[in-house]
mmCIF file with all atom_site columns, C-alpha atoms in Angstrom:
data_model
loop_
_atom_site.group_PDB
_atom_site.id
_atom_site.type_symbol
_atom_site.label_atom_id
_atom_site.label_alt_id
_atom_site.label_comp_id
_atom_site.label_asym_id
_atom_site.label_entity_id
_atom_site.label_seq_id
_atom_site.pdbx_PDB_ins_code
_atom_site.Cartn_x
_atom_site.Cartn_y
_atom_site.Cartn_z
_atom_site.occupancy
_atom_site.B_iso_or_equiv
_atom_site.pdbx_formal_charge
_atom_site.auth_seq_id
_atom_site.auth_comp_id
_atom_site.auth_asym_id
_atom_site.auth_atom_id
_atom_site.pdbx_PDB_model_num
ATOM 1   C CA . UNK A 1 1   ? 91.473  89.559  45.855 1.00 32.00 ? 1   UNK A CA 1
ATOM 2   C CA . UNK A 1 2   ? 90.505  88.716  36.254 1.00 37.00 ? 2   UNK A CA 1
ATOM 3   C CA . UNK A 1 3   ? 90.617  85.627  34.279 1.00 36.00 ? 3   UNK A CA 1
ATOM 4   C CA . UNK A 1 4   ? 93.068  83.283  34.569 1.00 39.00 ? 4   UNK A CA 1
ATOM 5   C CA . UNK A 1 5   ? 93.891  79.935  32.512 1.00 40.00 ? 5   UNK A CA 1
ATOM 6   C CA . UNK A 1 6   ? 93.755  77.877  35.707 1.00 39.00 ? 6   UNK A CA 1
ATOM 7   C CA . UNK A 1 7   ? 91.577  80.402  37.621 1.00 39.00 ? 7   UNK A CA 1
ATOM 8   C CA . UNK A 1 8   ? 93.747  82.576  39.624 1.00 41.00 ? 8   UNK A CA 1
ATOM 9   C CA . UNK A 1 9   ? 93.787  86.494  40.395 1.00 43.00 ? 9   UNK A CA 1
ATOM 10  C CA . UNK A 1 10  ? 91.584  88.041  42.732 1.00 41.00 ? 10  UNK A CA 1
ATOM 11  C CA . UNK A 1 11  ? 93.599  88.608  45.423 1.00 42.00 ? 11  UNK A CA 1
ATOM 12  C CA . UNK A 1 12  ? 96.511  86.870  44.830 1.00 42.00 ? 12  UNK A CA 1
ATOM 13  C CA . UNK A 1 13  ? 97.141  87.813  41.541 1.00 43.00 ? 13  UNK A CA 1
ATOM 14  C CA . UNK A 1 14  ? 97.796  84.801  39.287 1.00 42.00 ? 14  UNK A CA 1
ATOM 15  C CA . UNK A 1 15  ? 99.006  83.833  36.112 1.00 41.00 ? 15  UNK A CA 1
ATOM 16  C CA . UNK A 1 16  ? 96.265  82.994  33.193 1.00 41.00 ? 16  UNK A CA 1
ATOM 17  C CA . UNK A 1 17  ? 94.917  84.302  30.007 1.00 42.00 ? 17  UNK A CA 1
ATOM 18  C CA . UNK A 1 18  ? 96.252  83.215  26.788 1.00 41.00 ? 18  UNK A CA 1
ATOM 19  C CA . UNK A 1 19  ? 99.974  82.518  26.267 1.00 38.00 ? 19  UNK A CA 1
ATOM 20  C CA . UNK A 1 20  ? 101.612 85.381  24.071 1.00 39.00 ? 20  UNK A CA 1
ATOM 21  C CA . UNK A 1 21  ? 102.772 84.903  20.409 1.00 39.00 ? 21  UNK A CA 1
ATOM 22  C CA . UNK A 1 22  ? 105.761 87.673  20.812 1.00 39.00 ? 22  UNK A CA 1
ATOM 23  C CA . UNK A 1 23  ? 106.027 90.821  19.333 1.00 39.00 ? 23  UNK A CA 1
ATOM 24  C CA . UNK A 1 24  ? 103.373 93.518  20.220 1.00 40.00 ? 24  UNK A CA 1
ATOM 25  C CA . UNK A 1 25  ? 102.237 94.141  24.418 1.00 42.00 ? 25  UNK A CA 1
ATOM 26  C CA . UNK A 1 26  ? 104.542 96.406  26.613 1.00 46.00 ? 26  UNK A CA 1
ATOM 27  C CA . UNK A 1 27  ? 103.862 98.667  29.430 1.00 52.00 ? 27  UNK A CA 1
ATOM 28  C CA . UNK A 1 28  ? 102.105 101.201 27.083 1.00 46.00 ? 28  UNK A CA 1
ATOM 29  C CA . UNK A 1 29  ? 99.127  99.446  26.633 1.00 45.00 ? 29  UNK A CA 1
ATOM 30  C CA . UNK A 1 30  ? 100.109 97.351  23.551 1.00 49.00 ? 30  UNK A CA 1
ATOM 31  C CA . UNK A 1 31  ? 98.740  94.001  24.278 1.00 58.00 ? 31  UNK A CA 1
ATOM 32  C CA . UNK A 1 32  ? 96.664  92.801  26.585 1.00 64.00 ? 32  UNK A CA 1
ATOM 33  C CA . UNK A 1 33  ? 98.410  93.329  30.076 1.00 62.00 ? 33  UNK A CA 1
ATOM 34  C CA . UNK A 1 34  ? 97.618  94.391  33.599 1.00 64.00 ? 34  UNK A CA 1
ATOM 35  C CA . UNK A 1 35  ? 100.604 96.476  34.309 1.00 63.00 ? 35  UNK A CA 1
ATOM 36  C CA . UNK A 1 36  ? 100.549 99.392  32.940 1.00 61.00 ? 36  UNK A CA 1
ATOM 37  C CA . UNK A 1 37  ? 102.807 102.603 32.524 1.00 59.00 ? 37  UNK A CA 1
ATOM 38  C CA . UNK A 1 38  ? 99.827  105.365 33.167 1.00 60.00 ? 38  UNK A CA 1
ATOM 39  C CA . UNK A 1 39  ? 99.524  103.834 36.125 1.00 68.00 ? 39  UNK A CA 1
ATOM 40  C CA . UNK A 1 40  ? 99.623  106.310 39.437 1.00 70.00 ? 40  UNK A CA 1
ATOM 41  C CA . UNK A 1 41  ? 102.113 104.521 40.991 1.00 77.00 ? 41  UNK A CA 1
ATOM 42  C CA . UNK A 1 42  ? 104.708 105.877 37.976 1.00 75.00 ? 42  UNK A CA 1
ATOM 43  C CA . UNK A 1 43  ? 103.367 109.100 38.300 1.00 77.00 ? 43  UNK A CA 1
ATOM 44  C CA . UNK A 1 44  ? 103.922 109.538 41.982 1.00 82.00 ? 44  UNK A CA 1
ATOM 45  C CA . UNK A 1 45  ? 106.581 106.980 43.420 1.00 86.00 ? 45  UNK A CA 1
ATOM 46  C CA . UNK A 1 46  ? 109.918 107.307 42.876 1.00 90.00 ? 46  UNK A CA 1
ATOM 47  C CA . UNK A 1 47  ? 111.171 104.996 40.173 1.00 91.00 ? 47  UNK A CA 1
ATOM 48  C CA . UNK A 1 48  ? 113.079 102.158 42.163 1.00 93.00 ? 48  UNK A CA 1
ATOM 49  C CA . UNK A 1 49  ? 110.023 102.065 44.064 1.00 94.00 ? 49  UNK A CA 1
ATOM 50  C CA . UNK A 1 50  ? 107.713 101.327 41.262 1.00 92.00 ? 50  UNK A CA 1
ATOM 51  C CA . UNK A 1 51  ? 108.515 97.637  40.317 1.00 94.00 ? 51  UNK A CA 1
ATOM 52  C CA . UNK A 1 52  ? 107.598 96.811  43.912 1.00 96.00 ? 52  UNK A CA 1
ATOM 53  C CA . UNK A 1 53  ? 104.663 98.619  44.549 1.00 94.00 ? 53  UNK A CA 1
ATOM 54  C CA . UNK A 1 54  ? 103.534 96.593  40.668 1.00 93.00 ? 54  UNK A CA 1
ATOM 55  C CA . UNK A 1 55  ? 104.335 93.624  42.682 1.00 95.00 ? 55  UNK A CA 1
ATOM 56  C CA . UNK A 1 56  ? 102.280 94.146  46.035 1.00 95.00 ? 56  UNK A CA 1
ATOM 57  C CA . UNK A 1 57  ? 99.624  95.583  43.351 1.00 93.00 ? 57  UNK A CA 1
ATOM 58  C CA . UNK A 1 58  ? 99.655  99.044  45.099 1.00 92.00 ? 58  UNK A CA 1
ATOM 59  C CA . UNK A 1 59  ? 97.854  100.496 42.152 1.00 88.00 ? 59  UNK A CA 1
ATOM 60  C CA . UNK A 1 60  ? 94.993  98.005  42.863 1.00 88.00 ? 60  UNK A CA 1
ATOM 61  C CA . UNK A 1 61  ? 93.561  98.089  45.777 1.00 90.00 ? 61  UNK A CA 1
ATOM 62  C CA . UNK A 1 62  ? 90.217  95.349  45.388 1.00 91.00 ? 62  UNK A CA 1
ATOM 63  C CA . UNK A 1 63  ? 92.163  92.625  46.475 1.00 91.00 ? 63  UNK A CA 1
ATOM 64  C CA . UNK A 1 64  ? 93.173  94.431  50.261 1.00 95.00 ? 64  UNK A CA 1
ATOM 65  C CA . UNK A 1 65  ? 89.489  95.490  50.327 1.00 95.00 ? 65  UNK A CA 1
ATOM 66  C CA . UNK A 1 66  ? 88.501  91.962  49.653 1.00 94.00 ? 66  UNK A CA 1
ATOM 67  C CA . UNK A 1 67  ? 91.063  91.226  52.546 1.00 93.00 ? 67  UNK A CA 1
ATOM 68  C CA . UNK A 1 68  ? 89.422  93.644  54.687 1.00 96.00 ? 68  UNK A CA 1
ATOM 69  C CA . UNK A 1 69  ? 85.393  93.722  54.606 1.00 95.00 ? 69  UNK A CA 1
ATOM 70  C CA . UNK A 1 70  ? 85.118  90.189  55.902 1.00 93.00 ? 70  UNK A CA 1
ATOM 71  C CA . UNK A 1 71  ? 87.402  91.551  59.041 1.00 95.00 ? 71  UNK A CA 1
ATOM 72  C CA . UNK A 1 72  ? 85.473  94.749  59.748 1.00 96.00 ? 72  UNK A CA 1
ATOM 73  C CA . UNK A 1 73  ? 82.290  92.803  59.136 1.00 93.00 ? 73  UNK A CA 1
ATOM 74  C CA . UNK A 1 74  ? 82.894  90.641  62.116 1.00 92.00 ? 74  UNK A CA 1
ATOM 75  C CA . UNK A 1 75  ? 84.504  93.148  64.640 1.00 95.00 ? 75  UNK A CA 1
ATOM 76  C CA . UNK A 1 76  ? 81.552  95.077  64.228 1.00 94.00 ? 76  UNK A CA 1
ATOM 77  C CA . UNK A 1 77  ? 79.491  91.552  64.785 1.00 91.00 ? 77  UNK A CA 1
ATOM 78  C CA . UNK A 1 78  ? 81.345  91.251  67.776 1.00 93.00 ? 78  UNK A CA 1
ATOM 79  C CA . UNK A 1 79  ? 81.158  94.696  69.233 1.00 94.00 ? 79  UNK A CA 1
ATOM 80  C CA . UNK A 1 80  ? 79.215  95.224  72.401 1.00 92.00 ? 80  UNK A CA 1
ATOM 81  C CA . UNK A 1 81  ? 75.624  95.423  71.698 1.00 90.00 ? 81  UNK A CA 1
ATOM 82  C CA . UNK A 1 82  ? 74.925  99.633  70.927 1.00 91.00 ? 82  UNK A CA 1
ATOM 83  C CA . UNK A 1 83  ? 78.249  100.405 70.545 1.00 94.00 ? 83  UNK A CA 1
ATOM 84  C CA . UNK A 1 84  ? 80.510  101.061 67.556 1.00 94.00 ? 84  UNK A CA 1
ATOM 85  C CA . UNK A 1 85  ? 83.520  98.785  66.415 1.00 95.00 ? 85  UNK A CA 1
ATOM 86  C CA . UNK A 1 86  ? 86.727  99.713  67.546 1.00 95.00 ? 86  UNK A CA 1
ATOM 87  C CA . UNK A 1 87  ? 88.872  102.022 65.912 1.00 96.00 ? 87  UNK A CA 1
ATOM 88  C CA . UNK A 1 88  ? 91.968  100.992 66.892 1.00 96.00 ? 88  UNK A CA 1
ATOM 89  C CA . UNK A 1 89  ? 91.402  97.925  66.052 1.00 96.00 ? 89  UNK A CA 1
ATOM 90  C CA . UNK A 1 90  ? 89.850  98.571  62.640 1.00 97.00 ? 90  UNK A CA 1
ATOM 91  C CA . UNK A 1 91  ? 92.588  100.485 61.917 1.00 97.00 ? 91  UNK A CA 1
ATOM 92  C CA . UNK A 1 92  ? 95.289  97.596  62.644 1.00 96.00 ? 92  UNK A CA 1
ATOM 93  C CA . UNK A 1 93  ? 93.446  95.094  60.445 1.00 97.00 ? 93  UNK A CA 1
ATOM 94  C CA . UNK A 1 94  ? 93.345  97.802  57.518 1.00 97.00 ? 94  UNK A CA 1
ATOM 95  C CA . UNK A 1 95  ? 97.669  97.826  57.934 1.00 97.00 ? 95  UNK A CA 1
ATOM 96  C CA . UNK A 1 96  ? 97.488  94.233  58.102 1.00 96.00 ? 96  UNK A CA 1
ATOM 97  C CA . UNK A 1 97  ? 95.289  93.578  54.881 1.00 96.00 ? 97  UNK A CA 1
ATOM 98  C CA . UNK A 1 98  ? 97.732  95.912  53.050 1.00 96.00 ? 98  UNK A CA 1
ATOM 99  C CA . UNK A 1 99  ? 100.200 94.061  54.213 1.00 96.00 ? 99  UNK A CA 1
ATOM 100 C CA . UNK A 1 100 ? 99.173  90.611  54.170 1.00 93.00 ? 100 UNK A CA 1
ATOM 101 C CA . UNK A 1 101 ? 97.274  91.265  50.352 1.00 93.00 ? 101 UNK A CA 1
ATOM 102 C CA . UNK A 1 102 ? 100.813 92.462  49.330 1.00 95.00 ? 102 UNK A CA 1
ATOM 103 C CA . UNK A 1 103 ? 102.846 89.250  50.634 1.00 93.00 ? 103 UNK A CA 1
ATOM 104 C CA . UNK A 1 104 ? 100.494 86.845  49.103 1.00 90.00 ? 104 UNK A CA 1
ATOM 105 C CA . UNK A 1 105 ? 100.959 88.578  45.478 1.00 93.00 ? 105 UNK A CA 1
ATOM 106 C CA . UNK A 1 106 ? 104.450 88.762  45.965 1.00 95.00 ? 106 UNK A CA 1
ATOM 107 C CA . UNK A 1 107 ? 104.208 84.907  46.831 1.00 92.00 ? 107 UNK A CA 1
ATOM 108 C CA . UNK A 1 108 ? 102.288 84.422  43.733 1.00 91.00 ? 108 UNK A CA 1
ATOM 109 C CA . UNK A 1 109 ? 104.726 86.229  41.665 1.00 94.00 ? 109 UNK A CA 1
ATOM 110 C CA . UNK A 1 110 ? 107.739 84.142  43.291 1.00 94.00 ? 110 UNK A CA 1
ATOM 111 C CA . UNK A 1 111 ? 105.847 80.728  42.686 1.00 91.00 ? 111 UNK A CA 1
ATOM 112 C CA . UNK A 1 112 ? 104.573 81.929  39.132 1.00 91.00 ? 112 UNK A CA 1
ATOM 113 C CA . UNK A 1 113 ? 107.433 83.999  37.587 1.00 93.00 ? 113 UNK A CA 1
ATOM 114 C CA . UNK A 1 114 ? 108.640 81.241  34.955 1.00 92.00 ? 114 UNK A CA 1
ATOM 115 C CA . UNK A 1 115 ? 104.986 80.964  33.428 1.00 90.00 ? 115 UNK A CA 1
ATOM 116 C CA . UNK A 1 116 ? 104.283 84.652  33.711 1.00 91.00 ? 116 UNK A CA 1
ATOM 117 C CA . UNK A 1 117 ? 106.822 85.528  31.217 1.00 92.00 ? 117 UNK A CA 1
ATOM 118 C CA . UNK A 1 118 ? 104.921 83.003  28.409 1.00 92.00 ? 118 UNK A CA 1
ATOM 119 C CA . UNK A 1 119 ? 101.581 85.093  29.519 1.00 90.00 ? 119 UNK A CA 1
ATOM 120 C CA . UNK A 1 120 ? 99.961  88.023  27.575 1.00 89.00 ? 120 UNK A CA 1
ATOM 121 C CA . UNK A 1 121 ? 98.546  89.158  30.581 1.00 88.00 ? 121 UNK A CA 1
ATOM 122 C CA . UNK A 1 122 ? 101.134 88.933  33.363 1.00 90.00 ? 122 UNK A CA 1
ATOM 123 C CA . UNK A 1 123 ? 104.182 89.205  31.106 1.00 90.00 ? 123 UNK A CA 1
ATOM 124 C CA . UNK A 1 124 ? 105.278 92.853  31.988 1.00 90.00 ? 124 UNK A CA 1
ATOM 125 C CA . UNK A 1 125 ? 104.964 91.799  36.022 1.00 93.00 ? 125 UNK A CA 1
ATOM 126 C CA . UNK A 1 126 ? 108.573 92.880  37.465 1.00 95.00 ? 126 UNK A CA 1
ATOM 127 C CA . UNK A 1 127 ? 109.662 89.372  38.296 1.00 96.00 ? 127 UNK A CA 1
ATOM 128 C CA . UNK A 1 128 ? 108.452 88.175  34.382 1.00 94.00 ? 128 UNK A CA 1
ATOM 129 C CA . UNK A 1 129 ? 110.109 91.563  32.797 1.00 93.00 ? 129 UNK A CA 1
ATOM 130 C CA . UNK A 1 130 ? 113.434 91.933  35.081 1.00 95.00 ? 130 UNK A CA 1
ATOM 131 C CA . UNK A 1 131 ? 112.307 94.694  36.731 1.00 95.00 ? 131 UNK A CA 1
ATOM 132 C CA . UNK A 1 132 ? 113.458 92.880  40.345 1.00 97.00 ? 132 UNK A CA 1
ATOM 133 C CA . UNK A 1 133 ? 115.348 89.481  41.044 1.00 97.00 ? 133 UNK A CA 1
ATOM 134 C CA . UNK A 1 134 ? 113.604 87.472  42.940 1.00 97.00 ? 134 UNK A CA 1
ATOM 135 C CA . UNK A 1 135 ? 116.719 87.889  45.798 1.00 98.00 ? 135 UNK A CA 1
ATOM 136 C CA . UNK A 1 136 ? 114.930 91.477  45.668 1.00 98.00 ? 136 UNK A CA 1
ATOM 137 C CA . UNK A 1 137 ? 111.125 89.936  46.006 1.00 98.00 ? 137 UNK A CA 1
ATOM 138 C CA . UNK A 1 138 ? 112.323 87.944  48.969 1.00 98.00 ? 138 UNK A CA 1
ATOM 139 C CA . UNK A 1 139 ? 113.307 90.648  50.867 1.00 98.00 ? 139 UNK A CA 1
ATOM 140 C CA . UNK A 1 140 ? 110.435 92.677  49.982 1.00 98.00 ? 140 UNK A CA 1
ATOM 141 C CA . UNK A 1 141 ? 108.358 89.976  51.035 1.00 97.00 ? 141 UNK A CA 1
ATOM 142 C CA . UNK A 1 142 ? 109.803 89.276  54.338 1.00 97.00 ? 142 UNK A CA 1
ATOM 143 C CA . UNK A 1 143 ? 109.608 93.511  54.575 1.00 98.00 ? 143 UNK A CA 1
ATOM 144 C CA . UNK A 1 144 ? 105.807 93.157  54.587 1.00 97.00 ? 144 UNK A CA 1
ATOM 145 C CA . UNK A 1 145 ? 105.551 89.989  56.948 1.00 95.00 ? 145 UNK A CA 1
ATOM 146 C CA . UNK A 1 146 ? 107.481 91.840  59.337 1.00 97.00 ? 146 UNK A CA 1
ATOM 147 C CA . UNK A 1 147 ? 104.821 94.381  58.785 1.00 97.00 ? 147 UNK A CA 1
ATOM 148 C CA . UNK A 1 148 ? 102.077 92.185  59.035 1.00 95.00 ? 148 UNK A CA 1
ATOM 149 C CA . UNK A 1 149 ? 103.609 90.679  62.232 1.00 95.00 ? 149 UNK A CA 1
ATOM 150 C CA . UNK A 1 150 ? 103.949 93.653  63.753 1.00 96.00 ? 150 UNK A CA 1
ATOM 151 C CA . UNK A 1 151 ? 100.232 94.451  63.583 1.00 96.00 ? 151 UNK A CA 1
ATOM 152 C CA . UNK A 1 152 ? 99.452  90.346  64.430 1.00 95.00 ? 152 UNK A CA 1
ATOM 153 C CA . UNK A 1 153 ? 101.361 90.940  67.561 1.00 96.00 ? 153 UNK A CA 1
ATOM 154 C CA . UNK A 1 154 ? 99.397  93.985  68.650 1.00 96.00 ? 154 UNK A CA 1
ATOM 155 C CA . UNK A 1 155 ? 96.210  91.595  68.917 1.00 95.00 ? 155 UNK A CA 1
ATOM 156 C CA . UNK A 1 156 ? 94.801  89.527  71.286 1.00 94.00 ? 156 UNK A CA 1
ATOM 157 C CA . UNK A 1 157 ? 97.314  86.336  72.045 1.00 95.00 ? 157 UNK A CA 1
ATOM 158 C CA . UNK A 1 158 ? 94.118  84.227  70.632 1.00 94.00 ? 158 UNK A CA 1
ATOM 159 C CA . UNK A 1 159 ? 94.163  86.343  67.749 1.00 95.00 ? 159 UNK A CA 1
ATOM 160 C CA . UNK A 1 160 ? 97.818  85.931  67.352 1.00 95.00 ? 160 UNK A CA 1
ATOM 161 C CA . UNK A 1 161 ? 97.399  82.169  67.447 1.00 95.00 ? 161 UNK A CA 1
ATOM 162 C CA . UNK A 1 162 ? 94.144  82.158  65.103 1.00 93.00 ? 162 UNK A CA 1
ATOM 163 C CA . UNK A 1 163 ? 96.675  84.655  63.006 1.00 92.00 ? 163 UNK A CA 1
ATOM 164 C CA . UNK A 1 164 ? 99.026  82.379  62.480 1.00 93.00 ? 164 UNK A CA 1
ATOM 165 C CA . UNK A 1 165 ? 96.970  79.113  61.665 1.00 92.00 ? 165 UNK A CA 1
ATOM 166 C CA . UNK A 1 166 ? 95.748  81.371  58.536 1.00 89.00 ? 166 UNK A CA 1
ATOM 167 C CA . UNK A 1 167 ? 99.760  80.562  57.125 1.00 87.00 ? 167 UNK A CA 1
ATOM 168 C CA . UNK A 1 168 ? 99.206  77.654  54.395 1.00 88.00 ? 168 UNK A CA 1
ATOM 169 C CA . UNK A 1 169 ? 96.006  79.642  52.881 1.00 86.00 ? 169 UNK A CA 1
ATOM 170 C CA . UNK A 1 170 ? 97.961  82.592  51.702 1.00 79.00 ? 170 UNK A CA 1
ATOM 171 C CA . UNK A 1 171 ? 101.460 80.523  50.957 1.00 80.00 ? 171 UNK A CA 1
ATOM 172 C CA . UNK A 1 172 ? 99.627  77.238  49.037 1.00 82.00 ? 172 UNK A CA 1
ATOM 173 C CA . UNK A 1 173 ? 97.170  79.395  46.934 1.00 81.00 ? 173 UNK A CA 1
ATOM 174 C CA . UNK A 1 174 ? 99.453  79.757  44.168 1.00 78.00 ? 174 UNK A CA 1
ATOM 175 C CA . UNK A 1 175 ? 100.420 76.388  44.401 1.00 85.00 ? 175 UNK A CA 1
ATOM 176 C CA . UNK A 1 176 ? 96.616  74.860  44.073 1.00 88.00 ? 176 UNK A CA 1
ATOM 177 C CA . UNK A 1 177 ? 96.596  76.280  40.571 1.00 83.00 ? 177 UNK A CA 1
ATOM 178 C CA . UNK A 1 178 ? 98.582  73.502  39.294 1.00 84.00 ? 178 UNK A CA 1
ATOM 179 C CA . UNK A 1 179 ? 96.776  70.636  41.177 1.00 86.00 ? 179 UNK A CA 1
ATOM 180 C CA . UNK A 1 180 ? 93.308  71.663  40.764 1.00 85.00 ? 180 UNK A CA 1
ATOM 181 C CA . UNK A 1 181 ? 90.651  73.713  38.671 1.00 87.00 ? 181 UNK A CA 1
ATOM 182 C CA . UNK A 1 182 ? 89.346  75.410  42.015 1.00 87.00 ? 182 UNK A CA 1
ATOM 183 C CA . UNK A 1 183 ? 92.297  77.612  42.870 1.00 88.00 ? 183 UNK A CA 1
ATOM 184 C CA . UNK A 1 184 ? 89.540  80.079  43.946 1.00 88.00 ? 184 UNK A CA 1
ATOM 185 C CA . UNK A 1 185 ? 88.424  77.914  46.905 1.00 90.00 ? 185 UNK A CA 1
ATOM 186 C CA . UNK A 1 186 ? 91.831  78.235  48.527 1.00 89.00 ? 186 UNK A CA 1
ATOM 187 C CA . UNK A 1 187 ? 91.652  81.935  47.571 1.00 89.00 ? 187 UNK A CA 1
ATOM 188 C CA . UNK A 1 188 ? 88.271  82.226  49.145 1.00 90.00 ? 188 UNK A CA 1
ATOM 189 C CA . UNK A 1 189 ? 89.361  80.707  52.350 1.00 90.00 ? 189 UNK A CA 1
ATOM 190 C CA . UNK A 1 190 ? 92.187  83.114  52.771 1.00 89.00 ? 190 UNK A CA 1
ATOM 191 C CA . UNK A 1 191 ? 90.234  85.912  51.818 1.00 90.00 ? 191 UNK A CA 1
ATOM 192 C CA . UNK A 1 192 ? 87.323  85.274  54.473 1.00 90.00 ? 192 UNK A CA 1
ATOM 193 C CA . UNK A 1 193 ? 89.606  83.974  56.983 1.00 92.00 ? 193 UNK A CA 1
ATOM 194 C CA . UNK A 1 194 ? 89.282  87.694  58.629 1.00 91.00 ? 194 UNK A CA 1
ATOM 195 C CA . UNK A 1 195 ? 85.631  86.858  59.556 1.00 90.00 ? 195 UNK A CA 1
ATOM 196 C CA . UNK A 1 196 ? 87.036  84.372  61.909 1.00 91.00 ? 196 UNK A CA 1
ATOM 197 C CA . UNK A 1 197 ? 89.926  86.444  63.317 1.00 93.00 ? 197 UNK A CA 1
ATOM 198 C CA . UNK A 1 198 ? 87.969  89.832  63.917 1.00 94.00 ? 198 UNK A CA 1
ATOM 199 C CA . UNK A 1 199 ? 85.840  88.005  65.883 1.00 93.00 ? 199 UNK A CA 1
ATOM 200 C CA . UNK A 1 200 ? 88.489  86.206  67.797 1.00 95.00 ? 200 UNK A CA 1
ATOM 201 C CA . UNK A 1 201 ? 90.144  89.962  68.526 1.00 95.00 ? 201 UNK A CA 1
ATOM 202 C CA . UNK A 1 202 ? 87.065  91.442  69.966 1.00 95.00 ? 202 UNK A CA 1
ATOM 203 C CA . UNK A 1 203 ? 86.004  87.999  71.765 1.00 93.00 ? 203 UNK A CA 1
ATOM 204 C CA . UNK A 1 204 ? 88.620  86.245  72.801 1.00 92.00 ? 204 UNK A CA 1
ATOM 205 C CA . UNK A 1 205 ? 87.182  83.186  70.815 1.00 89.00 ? 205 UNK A CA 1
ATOM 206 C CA . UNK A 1 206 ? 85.124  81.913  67.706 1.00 82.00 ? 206 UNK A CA 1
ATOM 207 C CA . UNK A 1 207 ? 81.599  81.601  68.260 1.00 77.00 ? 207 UNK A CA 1
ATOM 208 C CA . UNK A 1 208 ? 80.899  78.738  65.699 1.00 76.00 ? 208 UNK A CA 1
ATOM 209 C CA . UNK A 1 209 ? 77.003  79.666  66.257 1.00 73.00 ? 209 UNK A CA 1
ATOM 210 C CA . UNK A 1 210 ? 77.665  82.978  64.467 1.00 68.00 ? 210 UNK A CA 1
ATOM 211 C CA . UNK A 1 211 ? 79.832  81.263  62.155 1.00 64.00 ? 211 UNK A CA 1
ATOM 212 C CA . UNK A 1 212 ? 77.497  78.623  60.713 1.00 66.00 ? 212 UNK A CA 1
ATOM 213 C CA . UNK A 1 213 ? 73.942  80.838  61.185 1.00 58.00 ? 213 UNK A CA 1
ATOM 214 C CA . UNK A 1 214 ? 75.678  84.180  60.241 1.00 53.00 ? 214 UNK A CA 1
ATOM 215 C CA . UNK A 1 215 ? 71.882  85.988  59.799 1.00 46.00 ? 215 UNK A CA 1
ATOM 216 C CA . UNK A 1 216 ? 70.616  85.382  63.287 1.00 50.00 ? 216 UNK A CA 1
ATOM 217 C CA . UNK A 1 217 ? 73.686  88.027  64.661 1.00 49.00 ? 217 UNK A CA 1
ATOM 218 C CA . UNK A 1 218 ? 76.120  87.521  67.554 1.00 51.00 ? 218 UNK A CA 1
ATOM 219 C CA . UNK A 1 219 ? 75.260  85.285  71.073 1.00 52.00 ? 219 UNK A CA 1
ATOM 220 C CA . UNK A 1 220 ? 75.257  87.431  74.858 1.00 53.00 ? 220 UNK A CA 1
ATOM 221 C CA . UNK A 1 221 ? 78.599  88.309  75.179 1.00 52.00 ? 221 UNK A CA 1
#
C-alpha cells in the first residue's frame, strides 16, 4: 500500500513518525525521511518530472502491487475452469493499479500537506518541501483519474459500476486518520477491493459464495 503516528502508509502513503526538531534531514539522507535524492527516479526522469513521480511514489512500487495481487488473484478465480486468466485484462488492471495507487497518494498528500511539513519522515514530500503547489497536485491528480477512467471504461459495464462504488475508500482513507486509530481498515478495504472487481470483470457479477468461503474455489460458471 511504514509507521505512522496515527497508522497510515501502506498504500496511501501517510503522515506519522515523530514530529521533527529542525535542523538536520534533507533529501541526502540526513534525517530520517522517505524521499530520497539517490533515488532512480532522479537519476532517470527529467527534473520537472521528479517531484511528481515522489508524489505518486513511482520509486515505490509495494503499494500498486498491493493494489494489484488481490485483482489478478480473483480474475484468475474466475477464469474458465483449465484455462489461463486473461491477458488483456490483466494487463488493464496493472494500468489501473498504477494509476489508481498514484491518485490515492496524491490524495493523501493533498489532505496531509500541513502536518507533513512538522514530520521527520514525510517532511521532504513535494507538497511539504515546495517542490509542487497543490494547484499542480490537482491537476496531476485528475491526470491519473482520467487514466484510471480510461482503463474503468474498458471493463465490463458491471465492472464499471462496481468501479465506481470503490470512490469513498481511496478519497476518505486519509481522512480516517484523524477520527480513528484504525486508518488501516479503510486502507485494507481499498486495497482488497480488486478481489471483488476482477471477479465482477470476468463474471459479470460477485459470487458472495467465493467471497465469504474463499478456500473452497469458484461455483459452475
Amino acid at each position: 500500500v511504514a509507521a505512522n503516528g496515527r497508522g497510515g502508509g501502506g498504500g496511501g502513503g501517510g503522515s506519522g513518525g515523530g514530529v521533527s526538531g529542525g535542523g538536520g534531514g534533507g533529501l541526502d539522507g540526513g534525517g530520517f525521511t522517505d524521499i530520497r535524492s539517490d533515488m532512480w527516479l532522479s537519476a532517470r526522469m527529467p527534473a520537472w518530472l521528479v517531484p511528481y513521480g515522489e508524489l505518486a511514489r513511482w520509486d515505490r512500487p509495494i503499494g500498486t502491487w498491493l493494489l494489484l495481487w488481490p485483482c489478478l488473484w480473483s480474475i484468475a478465480l474466475a477464469a474458465p475452469a483449465g484455462t489461463p486468466p486473461d491477458p488483456l485484462l490483466c494487463s488493464l488492471f496493472a494500468a489501473g493499479a498504477v494509476a489508481m495507487r498514484g491518485a490515492g497518494c496524491t490524495v493523501n498528500d493533498l489532505w496531509d500537506r500541513d502536518f507533513d511539513r512538522r514530520v521527520e519522515r514525510t517532511r521532504h514530500r513535494p507538497l511539504a518541501r515546495g517542490a509542487l503547489q497543490p494547484s499542480q497536485a490537482i491537476g496531476f491528480l485528475g491526470a491519473q483519474l482520467s487514466v484510471a477512467l480510461g482503463v474503468l471504461l474498458a471493463l465490463p459495464l458491471p465492472a464499471v459500476a462496481a468501479g465506481l462504488a470503490s470512490t469513498p475508500l481511496w478519497v476518505l482513507y486519509p481522512l480516517a486518520k484523524r477520527v480513528t486509530d484504525w486508518p488501516q481498515a479503510v486502507l485494507g478495504a481499498a486495497i482488497n477491493y480488486g478481489g471483488l472487481l476482477g471477479w465482477v470483470a470476468v463474471r459479470g457479477d460477485v459470487d458472495w459464495a467465493v467471497v465469504v468461503r474463499e478456500g473452497e474455489g469458484p461455483s459452475p460458471a
